PDB file of C-alpha atoms in Angstrom:
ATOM      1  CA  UNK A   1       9.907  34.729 -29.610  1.00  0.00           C
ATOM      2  CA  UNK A   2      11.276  32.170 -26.909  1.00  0.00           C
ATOM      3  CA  UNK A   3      11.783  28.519 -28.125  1.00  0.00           C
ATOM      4  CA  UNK A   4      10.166  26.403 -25.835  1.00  0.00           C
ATOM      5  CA  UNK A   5      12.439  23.915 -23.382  1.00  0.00           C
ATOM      6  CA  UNK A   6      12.974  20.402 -23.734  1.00  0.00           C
ATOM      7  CA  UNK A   7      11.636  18.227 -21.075  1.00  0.00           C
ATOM      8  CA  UNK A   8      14.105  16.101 -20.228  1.00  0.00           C
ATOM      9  CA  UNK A   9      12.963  12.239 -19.938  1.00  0.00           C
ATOM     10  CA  UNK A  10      12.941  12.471 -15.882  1.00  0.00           C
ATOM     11  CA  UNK A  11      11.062  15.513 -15.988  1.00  0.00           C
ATOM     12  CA  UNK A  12       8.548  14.267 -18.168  1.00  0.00           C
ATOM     13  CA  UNK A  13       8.535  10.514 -16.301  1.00  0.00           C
ATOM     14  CA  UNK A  14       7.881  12.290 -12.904  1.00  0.00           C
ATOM     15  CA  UNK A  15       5.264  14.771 -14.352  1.00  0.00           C
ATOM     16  CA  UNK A  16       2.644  12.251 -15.678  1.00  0.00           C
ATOM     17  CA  UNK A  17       1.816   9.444 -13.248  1.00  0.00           C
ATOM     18  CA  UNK A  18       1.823   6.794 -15.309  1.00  0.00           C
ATOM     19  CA  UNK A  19       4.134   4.167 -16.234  1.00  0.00           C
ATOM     20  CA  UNK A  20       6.795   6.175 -14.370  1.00  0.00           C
ATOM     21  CA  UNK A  21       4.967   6.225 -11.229  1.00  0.00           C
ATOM     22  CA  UNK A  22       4.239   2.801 -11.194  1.00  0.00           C
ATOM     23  CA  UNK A  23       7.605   1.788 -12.229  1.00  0.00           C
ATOM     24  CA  UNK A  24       9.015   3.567  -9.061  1.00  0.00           C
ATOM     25  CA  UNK A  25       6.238   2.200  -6.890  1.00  0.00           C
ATOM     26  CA  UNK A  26       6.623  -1.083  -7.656  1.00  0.00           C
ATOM     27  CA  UNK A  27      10.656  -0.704  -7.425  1.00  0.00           C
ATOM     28  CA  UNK A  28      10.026   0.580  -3.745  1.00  0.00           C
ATOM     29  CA  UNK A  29       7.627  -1.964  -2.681  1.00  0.00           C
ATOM     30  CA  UNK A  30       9.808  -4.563  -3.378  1.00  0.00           C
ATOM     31  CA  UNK A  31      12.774  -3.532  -2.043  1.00  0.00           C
ATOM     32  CA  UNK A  32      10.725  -2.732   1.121  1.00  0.00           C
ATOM     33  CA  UNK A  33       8.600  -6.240   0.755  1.00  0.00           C
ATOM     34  CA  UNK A  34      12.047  -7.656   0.477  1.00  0.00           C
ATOM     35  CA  UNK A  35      13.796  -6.459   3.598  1.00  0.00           C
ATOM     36  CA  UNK A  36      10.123  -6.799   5.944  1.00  0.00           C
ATOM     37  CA  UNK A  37      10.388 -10.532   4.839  1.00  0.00           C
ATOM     38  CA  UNK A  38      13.873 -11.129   5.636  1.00  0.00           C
ATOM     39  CA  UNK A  39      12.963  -9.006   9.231  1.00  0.00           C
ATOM     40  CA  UNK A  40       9.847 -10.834   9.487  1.00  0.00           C
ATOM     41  CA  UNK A  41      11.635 -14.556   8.849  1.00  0.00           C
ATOM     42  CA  UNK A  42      14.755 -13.359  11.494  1.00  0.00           C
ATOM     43  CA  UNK A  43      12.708 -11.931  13.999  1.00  0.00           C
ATOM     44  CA  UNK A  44      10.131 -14.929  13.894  1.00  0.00           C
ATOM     45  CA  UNK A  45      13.351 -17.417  13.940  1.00  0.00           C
ATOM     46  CA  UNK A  46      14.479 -15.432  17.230  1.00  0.00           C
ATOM     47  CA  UNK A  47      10.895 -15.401  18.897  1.00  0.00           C
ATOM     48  CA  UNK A  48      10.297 -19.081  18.186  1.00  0.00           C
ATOM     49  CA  UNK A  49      12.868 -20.162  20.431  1.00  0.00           C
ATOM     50  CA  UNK A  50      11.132 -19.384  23.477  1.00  0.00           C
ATOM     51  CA  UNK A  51       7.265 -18.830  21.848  1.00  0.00           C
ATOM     52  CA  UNK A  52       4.934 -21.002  20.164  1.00  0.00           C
ATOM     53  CA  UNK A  53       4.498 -20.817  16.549  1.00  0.00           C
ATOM     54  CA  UNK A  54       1.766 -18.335  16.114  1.00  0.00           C
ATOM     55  CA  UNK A  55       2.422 -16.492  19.013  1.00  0.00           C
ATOM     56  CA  UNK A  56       5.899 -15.808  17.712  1.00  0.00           C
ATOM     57  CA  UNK A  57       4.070 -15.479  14.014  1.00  0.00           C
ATOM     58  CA  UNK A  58       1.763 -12.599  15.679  1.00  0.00           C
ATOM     59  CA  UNK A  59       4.423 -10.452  16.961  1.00  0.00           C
ATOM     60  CA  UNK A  60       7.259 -10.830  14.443  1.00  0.00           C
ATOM     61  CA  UNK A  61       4.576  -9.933  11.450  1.00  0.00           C
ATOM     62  CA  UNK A  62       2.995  -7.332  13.875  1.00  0.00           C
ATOM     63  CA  UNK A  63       6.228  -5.134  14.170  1.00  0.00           C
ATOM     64  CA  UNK A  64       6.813  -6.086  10.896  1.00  0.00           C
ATOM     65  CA  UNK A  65       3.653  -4.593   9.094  1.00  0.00           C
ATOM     66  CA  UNK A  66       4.010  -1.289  11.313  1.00  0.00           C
ATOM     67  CA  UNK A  67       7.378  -0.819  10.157  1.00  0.00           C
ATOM     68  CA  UNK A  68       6.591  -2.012   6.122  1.00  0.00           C
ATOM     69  CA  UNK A  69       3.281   0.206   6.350  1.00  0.00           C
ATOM     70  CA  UNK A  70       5.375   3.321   7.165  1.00  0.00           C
ATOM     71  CA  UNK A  71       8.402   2.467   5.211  1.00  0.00           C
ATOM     72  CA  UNK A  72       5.961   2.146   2.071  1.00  0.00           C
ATOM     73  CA  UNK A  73       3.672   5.328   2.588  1.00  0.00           C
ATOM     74  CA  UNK A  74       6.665   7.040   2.846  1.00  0.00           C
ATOM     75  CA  UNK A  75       8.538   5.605  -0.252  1.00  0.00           C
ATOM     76  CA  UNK A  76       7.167   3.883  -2.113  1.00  0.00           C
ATOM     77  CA  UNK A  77       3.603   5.898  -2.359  1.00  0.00           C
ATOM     78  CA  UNK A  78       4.998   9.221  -0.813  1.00  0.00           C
ATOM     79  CA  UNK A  79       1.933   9.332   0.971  1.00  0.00           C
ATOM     80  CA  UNK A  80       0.481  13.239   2.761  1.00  0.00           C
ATOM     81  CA  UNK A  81       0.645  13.180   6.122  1.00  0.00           C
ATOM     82  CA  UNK A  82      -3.189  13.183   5.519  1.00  0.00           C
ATOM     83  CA  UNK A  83      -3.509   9.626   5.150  1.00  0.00           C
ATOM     84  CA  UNK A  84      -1.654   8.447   8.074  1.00  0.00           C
ATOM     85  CA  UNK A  85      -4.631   7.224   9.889  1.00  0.00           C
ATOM     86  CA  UNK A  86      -6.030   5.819   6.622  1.00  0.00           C
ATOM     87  CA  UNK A  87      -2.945   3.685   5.458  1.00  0.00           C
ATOM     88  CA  UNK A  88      -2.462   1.807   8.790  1.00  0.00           C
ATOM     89  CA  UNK A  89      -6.217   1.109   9.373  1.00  0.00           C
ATOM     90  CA  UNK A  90      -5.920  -0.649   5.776  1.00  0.00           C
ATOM     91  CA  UNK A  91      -2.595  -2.124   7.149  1.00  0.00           C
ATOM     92  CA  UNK A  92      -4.417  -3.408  10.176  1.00  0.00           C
ATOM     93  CA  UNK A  93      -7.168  -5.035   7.998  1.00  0.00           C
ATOM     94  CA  UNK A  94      -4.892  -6.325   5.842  1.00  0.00           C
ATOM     95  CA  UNK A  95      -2.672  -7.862   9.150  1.00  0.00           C
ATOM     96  CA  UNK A  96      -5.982  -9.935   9.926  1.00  0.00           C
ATOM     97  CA  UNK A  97      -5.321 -11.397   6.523  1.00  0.00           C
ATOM     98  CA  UNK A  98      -1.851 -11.460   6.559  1.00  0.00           C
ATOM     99  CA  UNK A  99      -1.808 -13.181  10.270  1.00  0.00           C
ATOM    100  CA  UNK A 100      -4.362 -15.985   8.728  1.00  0.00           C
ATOM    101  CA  UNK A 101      -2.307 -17.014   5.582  1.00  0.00           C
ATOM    102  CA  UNK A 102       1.041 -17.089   7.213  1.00  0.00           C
ATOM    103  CA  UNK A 103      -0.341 -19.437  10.451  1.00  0.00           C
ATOM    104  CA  UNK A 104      -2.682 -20.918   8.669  1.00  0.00           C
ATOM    105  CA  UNK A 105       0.887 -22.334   6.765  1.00  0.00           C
ATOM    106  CA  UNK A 106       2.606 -23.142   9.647  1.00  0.00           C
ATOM    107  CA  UNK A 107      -0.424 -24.942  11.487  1.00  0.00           C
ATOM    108  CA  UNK A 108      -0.389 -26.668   7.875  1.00  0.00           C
ATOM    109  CA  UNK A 109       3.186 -27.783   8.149  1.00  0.00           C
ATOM    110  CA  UNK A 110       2.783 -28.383  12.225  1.00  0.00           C
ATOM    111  CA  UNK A 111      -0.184 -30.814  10.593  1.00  0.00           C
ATOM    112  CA  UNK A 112       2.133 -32.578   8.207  1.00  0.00           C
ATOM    113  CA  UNK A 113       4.886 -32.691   9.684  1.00  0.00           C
ATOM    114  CA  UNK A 114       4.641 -32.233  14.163  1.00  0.00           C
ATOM    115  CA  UNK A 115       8.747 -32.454  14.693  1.00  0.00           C
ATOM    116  CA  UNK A 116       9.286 -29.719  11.525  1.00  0.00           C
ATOM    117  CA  UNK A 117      11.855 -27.941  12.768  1.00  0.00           C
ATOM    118  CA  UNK A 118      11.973 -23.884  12.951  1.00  0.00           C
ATOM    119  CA  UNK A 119      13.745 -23.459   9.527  1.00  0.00           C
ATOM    120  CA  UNK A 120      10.875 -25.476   8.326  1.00  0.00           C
ATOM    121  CA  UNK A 121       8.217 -22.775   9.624  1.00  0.00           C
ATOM    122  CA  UNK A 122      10.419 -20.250   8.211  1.00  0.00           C
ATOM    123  CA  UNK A 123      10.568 -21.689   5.155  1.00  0.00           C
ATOM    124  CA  UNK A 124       6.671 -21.906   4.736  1.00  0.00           C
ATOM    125  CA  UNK A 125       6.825 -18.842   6.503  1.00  0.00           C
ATOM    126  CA  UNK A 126       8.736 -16.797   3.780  1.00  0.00           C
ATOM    127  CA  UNK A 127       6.387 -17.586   0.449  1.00  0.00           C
ATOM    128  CA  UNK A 128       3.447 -17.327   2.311  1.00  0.00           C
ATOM    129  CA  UNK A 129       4.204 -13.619   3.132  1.00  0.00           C
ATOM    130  CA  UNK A 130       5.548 -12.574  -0.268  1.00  0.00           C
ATOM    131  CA  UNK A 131       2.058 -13.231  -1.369  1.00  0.00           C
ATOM    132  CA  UNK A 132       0.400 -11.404   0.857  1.00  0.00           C
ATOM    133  CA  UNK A 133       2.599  -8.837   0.261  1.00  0.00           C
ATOM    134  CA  UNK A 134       1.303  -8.473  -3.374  1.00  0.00           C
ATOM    135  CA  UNK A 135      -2.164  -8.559  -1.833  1.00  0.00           C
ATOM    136  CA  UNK A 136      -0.713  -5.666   0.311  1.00  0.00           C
ATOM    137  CA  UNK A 137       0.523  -3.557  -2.961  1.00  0.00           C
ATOM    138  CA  UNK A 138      -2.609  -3.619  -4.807  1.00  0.00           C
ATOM    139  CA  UNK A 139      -5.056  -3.010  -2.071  1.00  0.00           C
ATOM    140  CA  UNK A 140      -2.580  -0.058  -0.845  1.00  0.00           C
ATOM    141  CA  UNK A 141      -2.308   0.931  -4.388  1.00  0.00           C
ATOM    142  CA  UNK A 142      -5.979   0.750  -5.081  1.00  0.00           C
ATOM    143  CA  UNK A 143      -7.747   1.916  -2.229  1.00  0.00           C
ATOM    144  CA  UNK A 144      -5.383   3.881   0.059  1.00  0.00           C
ATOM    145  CA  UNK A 145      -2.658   5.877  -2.313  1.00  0.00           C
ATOM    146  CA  UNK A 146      -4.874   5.701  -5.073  1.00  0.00           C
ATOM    147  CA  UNK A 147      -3.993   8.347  -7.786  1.00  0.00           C
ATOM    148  CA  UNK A 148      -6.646  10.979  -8.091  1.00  0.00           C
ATOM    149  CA  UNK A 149      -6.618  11.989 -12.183  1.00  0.00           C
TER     150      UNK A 149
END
């Protein structure tokens, strides 16, 4: 009679999608969310010199999202090729949001303070999209990569 193999801790991590999944999803998404809001922050500092504030604000989180979106079907939710279409319609739903909160905080500073300078938009900038990127995470999490049982 064969004695049956021990599943190594990976093996059995990876196999259920559980706490391991989520563990590596949420280590992806941040890493990601981390390096869109540094590109987001640059590439706004770099627009703003010649655009407005939410004119530079709607490009640099435009490119932005399309890259994150990809970056985080890819990794962090290993998405099928199947729900291409699906994950960036979200994303572009969730860009309407993300385009509101962010220049809804600079118009808010711009309010407050007219002669803020740019590293004061960034710096509203910068919180205001890490929480929509946790919005982003649990819709994309919820409704798009959701985890079929």
């Amino acid at each position: 009679m064969r004695k049956p193999r021990a599943r190594s801790a990976t093996a059995s991590a990876s196999a259920r999608p559980g706490r391991g999944a989520l563990g590596r999803e949420v280590g992806w998404f941040v890493v990601i969310g981390l390096a869109s809001t540094v590109a987001q922050a640059l590439a706004y500092w770099a627009l703003r010199r010649w655009w407005p504030p939410l004119s530079a604000n709607l490009v640099s989180l435009l490119v932005v999202t399309v890259l994150n979106t990809e970056a985080n079907r890819r990794l962090t939710f290993r998405g099928s090729t199947a729900r291409v279409l699906r994950a960036h319609l979200t994303a572009g739903a969730l860009f309407v949001v993300a385009y509101a909160t962010t220049s809804g905080a600079v118009l808010l500073l711009r309010h407050r303070w007219p002669t803020a300078p740019t590293a004061a938009e960034v710096a509203v900038l910068v919180p205001s999209f890490a929480l929509v990127t946790v919005v982003r995470f649990v819709v994309l999490r919820l409704l798009v990569f959701r985890r079929r049982r």
